[in-house]
XYZ file of N, CA and C in Angstrom:
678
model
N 141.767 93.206 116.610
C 142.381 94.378 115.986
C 141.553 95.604 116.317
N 142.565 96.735 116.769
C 141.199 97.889 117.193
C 141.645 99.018 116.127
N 140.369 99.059 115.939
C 140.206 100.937 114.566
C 140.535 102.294 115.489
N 140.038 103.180 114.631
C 140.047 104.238 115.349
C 139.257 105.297 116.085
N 139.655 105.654 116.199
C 138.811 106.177 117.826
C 137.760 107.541 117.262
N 136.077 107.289 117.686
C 135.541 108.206 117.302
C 134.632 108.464 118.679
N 134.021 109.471 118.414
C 133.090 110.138 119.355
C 132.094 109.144 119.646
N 131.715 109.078 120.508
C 130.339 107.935 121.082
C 129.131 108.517 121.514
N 127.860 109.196 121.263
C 127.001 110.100 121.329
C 126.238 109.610 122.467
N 125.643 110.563 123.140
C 125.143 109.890 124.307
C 123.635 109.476 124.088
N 122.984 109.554 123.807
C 121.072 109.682 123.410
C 121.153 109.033 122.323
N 120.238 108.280 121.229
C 119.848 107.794 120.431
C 119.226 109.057 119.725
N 119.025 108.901 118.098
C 118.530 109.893 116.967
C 117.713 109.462 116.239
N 117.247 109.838 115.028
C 116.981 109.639 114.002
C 117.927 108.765 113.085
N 117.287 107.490 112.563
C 118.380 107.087 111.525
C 118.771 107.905 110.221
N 117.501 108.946 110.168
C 117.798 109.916 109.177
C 118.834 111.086 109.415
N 118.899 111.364 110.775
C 120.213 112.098 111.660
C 121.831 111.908 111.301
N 122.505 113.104 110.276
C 124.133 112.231 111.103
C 124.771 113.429 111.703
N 125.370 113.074 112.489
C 126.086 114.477 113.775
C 127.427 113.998 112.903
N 128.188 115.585 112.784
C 129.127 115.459 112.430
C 130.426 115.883 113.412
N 131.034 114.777 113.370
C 132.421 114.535 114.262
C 134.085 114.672 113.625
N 134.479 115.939 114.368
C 135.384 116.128 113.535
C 136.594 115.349 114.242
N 136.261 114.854 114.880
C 137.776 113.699 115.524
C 137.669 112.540 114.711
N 136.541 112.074 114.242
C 136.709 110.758 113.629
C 137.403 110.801 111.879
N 138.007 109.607 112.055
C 138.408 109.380 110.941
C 137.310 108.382 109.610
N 136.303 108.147 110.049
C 135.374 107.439 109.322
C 133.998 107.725 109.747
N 133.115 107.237 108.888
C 131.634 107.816 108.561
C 131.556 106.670 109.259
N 130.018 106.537 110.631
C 129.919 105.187 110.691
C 128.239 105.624 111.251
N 127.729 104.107 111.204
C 125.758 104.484 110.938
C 125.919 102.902 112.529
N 124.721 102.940 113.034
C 124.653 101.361 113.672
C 123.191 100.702 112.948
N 122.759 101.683 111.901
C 121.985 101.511 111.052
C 121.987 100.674 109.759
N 121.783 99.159 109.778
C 122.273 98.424 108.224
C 121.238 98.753 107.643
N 119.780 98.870 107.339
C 118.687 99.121 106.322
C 119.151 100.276 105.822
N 119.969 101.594 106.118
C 120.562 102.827 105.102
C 121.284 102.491 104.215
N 122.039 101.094 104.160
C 122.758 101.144 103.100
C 122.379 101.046 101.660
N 123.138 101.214 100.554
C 123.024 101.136 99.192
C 123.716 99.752 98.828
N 124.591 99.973 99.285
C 125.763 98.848 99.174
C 126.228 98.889 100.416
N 126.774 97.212 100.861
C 126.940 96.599 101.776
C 128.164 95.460 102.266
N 128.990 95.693 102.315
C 129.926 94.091 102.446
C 130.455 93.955 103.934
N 130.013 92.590 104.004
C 129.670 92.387 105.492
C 131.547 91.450 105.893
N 132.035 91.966 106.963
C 133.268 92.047 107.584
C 133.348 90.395 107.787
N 133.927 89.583 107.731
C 134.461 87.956 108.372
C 135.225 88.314 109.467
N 135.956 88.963 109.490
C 136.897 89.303 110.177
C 136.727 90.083 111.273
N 136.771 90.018 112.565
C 136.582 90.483 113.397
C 137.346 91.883 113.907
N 136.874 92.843 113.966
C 137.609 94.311 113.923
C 137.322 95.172 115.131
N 137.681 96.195 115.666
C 137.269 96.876 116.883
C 137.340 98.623 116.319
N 136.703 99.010 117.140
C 136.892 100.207 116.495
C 136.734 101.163 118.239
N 137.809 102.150 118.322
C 137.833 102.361 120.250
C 136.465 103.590 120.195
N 135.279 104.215 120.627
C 135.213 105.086 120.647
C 135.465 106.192 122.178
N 134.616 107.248 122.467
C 134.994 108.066 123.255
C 135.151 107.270 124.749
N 134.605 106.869 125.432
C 134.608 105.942 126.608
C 135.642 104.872 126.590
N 136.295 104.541 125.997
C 137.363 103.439 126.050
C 137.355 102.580 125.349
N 136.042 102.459 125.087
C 135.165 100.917 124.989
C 135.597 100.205 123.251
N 136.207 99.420 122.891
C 135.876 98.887 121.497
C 134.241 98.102 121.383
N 134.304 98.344 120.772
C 132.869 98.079 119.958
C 132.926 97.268 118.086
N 132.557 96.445 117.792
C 132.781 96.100 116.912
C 132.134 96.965 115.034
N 133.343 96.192 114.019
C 132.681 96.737 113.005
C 132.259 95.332 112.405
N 130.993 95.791 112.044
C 130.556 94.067 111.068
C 130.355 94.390 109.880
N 130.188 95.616 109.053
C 130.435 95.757 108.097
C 130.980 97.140 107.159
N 130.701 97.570 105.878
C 130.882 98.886 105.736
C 130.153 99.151 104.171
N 129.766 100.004 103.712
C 129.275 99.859 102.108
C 128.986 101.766 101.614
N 128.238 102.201 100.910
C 128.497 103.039 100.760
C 126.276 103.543 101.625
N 126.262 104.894 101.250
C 124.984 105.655 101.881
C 124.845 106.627 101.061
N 123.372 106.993 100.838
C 123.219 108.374 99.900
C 123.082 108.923 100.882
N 123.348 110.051 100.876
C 123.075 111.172 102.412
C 121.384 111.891 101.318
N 122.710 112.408 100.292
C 121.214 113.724 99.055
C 121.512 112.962 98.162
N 120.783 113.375 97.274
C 120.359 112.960 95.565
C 121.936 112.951 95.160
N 122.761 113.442 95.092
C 123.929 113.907 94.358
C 125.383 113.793 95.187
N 125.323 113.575 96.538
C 126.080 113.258 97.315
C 126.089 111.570 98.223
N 127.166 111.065 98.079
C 126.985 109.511 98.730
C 127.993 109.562 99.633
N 128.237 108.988 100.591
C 128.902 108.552 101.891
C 129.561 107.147 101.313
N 131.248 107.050 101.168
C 131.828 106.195 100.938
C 132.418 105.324 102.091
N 132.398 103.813 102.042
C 133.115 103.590 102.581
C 132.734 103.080 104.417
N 131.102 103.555 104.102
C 130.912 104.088 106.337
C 130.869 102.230 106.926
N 131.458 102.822 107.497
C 131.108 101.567 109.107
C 129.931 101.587 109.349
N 129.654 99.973 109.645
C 128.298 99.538 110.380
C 129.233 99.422 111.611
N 128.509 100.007 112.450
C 128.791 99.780 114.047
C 127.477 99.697 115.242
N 126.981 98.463 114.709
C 125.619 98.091 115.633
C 125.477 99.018 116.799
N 126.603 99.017 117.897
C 126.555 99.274 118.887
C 126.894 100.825 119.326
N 126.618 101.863 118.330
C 126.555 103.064 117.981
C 125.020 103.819 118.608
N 125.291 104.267 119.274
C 123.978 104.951 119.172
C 123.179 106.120 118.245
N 124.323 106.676 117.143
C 123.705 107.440 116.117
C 124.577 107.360 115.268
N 124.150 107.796 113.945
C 124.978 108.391 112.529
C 126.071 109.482 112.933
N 127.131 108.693 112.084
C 128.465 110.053 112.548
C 129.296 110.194 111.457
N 129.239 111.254 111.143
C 129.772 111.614 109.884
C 131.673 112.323 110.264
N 132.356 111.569 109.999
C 134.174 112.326 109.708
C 134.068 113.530 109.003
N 134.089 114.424 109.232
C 134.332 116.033 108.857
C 135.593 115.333 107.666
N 136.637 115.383 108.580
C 138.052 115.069 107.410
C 137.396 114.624 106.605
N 136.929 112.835 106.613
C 136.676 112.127 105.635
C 136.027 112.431 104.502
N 134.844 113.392 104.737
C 133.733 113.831 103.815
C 134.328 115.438 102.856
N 134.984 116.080 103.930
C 135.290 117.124 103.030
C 136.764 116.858 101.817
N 137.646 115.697 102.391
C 138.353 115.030 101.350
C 137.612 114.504 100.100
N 136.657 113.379 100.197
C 136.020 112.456 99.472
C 135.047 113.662 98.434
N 134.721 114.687 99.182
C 134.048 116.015 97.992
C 134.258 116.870 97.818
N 135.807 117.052 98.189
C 136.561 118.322 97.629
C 136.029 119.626 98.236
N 135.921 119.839 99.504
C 135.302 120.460 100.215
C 136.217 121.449 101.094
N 135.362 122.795 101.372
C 135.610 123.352 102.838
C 134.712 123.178 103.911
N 134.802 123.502 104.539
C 133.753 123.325 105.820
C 134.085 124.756 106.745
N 132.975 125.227 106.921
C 132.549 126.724 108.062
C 131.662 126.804 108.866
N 132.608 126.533 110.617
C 131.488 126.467 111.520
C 130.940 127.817 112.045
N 129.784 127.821 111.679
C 129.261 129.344 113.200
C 128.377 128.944 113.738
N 127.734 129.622 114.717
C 127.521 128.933 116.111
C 126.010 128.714 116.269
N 125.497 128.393 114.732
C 123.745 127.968 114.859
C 123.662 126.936 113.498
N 124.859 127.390 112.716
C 124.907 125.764 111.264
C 126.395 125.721 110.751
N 126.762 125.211 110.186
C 128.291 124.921 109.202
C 127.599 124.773 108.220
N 128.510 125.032 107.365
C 128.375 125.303 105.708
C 129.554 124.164 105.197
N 129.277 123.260 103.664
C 130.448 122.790 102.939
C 130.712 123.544 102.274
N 131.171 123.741 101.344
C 131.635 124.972 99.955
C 132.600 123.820 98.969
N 132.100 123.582 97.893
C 133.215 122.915 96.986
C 133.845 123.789 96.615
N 135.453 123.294 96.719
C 136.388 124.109 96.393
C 136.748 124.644 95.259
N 136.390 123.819 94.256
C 136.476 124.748 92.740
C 135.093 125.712 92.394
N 134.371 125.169 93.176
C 132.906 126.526 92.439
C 132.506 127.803 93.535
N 132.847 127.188 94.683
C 132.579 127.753 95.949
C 131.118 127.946 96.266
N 130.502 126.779 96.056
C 128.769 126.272 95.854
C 128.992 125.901 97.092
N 127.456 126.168 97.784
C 126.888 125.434 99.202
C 126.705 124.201 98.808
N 127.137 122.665 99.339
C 126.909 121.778 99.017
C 126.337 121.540 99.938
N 126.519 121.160 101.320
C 125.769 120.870 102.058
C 125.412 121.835 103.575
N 124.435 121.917 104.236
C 124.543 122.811 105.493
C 123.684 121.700 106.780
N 124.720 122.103 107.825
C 124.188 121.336 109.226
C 123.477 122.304 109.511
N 122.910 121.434 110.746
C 122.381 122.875 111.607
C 122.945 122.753 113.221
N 122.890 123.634 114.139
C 123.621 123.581 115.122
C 122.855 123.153 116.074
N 122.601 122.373 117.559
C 121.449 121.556 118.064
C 122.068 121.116 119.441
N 122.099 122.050 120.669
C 122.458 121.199 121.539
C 123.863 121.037 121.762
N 124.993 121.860 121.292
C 126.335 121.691 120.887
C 126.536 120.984 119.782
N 125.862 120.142 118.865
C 125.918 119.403 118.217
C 125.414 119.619 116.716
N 126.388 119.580 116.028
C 125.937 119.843 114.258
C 125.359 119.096 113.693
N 124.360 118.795 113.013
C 123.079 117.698 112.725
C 123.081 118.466 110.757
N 123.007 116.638 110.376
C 122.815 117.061 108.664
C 121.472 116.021 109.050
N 120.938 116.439 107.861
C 119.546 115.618 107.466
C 119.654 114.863 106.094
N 119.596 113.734 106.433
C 119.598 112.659 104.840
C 118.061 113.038 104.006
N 118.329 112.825 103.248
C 116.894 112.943 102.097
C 116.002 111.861 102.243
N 116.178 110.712 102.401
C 115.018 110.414 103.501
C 114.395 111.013 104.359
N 114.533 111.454 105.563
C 114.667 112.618 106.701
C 114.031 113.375 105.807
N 114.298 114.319 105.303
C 113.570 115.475 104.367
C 112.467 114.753 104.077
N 112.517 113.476 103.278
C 111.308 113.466 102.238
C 110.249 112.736 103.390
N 110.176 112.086 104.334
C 109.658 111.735 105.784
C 108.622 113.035 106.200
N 109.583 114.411 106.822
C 109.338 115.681 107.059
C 108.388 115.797 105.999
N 108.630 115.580 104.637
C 107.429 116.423 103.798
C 106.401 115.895 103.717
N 106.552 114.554 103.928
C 105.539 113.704 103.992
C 104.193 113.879 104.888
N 105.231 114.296 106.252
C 104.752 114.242 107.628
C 103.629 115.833 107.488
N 105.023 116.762 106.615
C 103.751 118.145 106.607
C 102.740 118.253 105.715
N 102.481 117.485 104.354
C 101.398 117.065 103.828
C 100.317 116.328 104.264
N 100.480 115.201 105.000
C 99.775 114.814 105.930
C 98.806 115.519 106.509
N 99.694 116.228 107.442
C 98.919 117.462 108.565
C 98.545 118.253 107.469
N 98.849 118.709 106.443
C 97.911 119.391 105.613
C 96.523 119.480 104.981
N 96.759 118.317 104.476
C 95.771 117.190 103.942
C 94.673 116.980 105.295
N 95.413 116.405 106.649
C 93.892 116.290 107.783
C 93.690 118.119 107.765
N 94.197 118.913 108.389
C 93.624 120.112 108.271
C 92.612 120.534 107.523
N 92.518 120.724 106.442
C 91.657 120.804 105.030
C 90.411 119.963 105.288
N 90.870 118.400 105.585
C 89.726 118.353 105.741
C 88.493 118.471 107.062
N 89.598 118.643 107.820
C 88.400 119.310 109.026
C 88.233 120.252 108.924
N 88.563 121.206 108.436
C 87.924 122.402 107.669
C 86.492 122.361 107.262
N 86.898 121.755 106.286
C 85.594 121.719 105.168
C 84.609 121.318 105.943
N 84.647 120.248 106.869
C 83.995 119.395 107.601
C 83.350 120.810 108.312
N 84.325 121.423 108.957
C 83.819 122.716 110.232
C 82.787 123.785 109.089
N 83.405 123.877 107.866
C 82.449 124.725 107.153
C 81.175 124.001 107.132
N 80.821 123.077 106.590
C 79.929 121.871 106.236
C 78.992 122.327 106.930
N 79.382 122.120 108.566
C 78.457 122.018 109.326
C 78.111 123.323 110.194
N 79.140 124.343 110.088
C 78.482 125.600 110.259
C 77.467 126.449 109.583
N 78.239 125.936 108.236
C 77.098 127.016 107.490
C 75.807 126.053 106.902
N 75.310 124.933 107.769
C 73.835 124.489 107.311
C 73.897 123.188 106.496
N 75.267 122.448 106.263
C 75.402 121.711 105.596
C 75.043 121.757 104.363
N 76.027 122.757 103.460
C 75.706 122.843 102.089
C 76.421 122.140 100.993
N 76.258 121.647 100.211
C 76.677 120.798 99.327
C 78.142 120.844 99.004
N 78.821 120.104 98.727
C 80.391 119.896 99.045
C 80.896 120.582 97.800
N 80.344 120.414 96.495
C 80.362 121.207 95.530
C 80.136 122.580 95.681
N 79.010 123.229 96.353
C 79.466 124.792 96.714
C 80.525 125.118 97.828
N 81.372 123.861 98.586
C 82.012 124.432 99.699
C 83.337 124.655 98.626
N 83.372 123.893 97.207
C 84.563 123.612 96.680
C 84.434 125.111 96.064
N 83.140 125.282 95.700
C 83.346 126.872 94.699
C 83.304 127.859 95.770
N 83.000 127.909 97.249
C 83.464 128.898 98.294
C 85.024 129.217 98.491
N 85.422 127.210 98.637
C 86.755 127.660 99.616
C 87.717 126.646 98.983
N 87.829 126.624 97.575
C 88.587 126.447 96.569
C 89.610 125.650 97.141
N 90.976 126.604 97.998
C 92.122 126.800 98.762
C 92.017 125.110 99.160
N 91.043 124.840 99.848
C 90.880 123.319 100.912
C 90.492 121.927 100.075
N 90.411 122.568 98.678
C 89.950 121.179 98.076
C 91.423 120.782 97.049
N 92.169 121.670 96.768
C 93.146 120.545 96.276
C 93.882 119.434 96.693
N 94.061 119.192 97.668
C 93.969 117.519 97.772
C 93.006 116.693 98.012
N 92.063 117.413 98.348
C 90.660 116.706 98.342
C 89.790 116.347 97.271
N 89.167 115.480 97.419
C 87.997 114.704 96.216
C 86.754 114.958 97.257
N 85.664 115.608 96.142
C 84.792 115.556 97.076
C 83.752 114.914 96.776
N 84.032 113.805 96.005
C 83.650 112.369 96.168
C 84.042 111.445 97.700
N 84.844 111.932 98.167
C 85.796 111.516 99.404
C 84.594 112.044 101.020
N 84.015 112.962 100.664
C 82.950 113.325 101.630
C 81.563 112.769 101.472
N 81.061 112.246 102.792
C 79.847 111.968 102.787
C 79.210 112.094 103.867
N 78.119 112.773 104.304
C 77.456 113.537 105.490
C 76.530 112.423 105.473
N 75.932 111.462 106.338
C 75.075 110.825 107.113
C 73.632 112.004 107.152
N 73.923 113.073 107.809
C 72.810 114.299 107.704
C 72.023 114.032 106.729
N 73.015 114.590 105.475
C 72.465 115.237 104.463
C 71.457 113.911 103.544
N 72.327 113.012 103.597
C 71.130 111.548 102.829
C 69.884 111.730 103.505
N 70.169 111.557 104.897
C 68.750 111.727 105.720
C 67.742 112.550 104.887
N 68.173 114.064 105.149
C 67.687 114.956 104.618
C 67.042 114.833 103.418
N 67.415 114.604 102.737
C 66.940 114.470 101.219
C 65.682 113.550 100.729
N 65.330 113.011 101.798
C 64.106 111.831 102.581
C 62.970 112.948 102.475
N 63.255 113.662 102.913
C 62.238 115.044 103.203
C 62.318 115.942 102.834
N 62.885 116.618 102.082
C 62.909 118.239 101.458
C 63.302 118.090 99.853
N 62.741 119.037 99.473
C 63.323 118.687 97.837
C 64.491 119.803 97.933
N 65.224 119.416 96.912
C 66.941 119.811 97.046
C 66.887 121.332 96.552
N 67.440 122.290 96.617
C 67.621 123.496 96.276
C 68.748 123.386 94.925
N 68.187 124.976 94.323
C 69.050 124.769 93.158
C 70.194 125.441 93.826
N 71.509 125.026 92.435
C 72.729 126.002 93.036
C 73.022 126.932 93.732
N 72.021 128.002 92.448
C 72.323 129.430 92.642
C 71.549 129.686 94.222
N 70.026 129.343 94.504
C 69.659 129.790 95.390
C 70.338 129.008 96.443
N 71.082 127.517 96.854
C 71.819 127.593 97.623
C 72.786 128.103 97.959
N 73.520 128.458 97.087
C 74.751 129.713 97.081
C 74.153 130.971 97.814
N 73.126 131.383 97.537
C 72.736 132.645 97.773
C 72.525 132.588 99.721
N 71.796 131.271 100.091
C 71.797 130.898 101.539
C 72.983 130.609 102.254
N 74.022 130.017 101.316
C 75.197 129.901 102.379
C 75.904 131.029 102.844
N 75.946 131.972 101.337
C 76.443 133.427 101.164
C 75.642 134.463 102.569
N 74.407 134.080 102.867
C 74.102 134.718 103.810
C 74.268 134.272 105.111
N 74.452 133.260 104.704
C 74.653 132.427 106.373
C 76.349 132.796 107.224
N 76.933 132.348 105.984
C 78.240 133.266 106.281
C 78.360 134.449 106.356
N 77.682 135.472 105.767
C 77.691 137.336 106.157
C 77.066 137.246 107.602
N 76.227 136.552 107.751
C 75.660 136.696 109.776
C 76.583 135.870 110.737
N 77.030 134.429 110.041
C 78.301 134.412 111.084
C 79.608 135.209 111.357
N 80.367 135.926 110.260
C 80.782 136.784 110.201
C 80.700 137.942 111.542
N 79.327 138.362 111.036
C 78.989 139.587 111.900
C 78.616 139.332 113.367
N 78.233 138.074 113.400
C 77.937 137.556 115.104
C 79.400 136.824 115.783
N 79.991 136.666 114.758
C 81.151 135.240 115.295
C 82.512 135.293 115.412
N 82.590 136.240 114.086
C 83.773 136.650 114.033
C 84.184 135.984 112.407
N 85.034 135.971 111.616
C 85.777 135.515 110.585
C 85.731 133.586 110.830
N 85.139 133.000 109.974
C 85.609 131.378 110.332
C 86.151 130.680 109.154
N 86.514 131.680 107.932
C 87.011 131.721 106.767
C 87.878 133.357 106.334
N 89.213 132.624 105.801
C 90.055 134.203 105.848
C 89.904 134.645 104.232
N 89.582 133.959 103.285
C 88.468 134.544 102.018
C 87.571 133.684 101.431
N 86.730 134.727 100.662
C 85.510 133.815 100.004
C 85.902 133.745 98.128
């Protein structure tokens, strides 16, 4: 038995990716770990897409795309190379308009005339992002946040004389909230402490404070405040 005929994407995506296809009549993923719900096909089904080709469906269940929006109904189609979202299907199923211009589309629910959802435009191709996808991305830029910071501190550490991680926290404040600076430990500085007796706060403050006014003036800025 053959379904109906949708777009066939050429390149592979993100499973967090769905391109939206306004020829198709159904949502379909070749992705089974996205689902929420799942019921798997006995029955052998075809579904034609752009190339001729049937390709099978083995199952269908529902998908959260966002927190507040779900995908009813989508095809598993293994042999898919990306997420494809039915324009028709989706703006029926949420009471929707849809507005393309030529860098994103907009949904609009029809009784409030609220942005529900926005693509973005990519290549000829309109791209939504699932909340996975988002929460991945934020993940990914906390991350890089989090290493930044701490090679920072690390670059302060060891520019300005290796001063105690506790005055780098009361210097450069900004770099220690995700940091513990229990989490740092200088090899140097244990050494050190073998041989010199430790300085108090204030007069270490007062040495880093100068150490930084002469790099400053020889080096250039290696901190954008104190």
């Amino acid at each position: 038995m053959k379904g109906k005929s949708s777009l066939h994407t050429v390149g592979p995506v993100s499973q967090g990716i769905w391109i939206l296809d306004s020829g198709a009549t159904d949502h379909m993923t070749p992705f089974r770990m996205i689902f929420k719900s799942y019921i798997q096909r006995n029955r052998e089904q075809l579904i034609t897409v752009a190339n001729g080709q049937g390709v099978p469906i083995c199952g269908s269940g529902n998908i959260i795309l966002e927190s507040s929006i779900v995908l009813k109904d989508v095809l598993h189609v293994p042999q898919l190379a990306n997420n494809l979202i039915s324009v028709q299907k989706l703006t029926k199923d949420l009471n929707c308009s849809v507005t393309f211009f030529s860098t994103h589309c907009v949904f609009q629910d029809l009784a409030t005339g609220k942005t529900i959802l926005t693509a973005k435009e990519q290549s000829g191709l309109y791209l939504l992002e699932s909340d996975d996808q988002n929460k991945t991305k934020i993940m990914s830029q906390q991350a890089t946040s989090e290493t930044w910071a701490n090679s920072q501190i690390w670059l302060h550490h060891k520019r300005l004389g290796h001063p105690s991680f506790n005055l780098l926290k009361s210097l450069f404040p900004h770099l220690f909230t995700k940091e513990s600076i229990e989490s740092f430990n200088c090899d140097i500085c244990q050494l050190s402490k073998h041989h010199r007796a430790s300085y108090a706060l204030r007069q270490e403050f007062k040495r880093v404070k100068q150490r930084c006014i002469l790099d400053l003036m020889s080096a250039g800025s290696v901190f954008e405040s104190m």
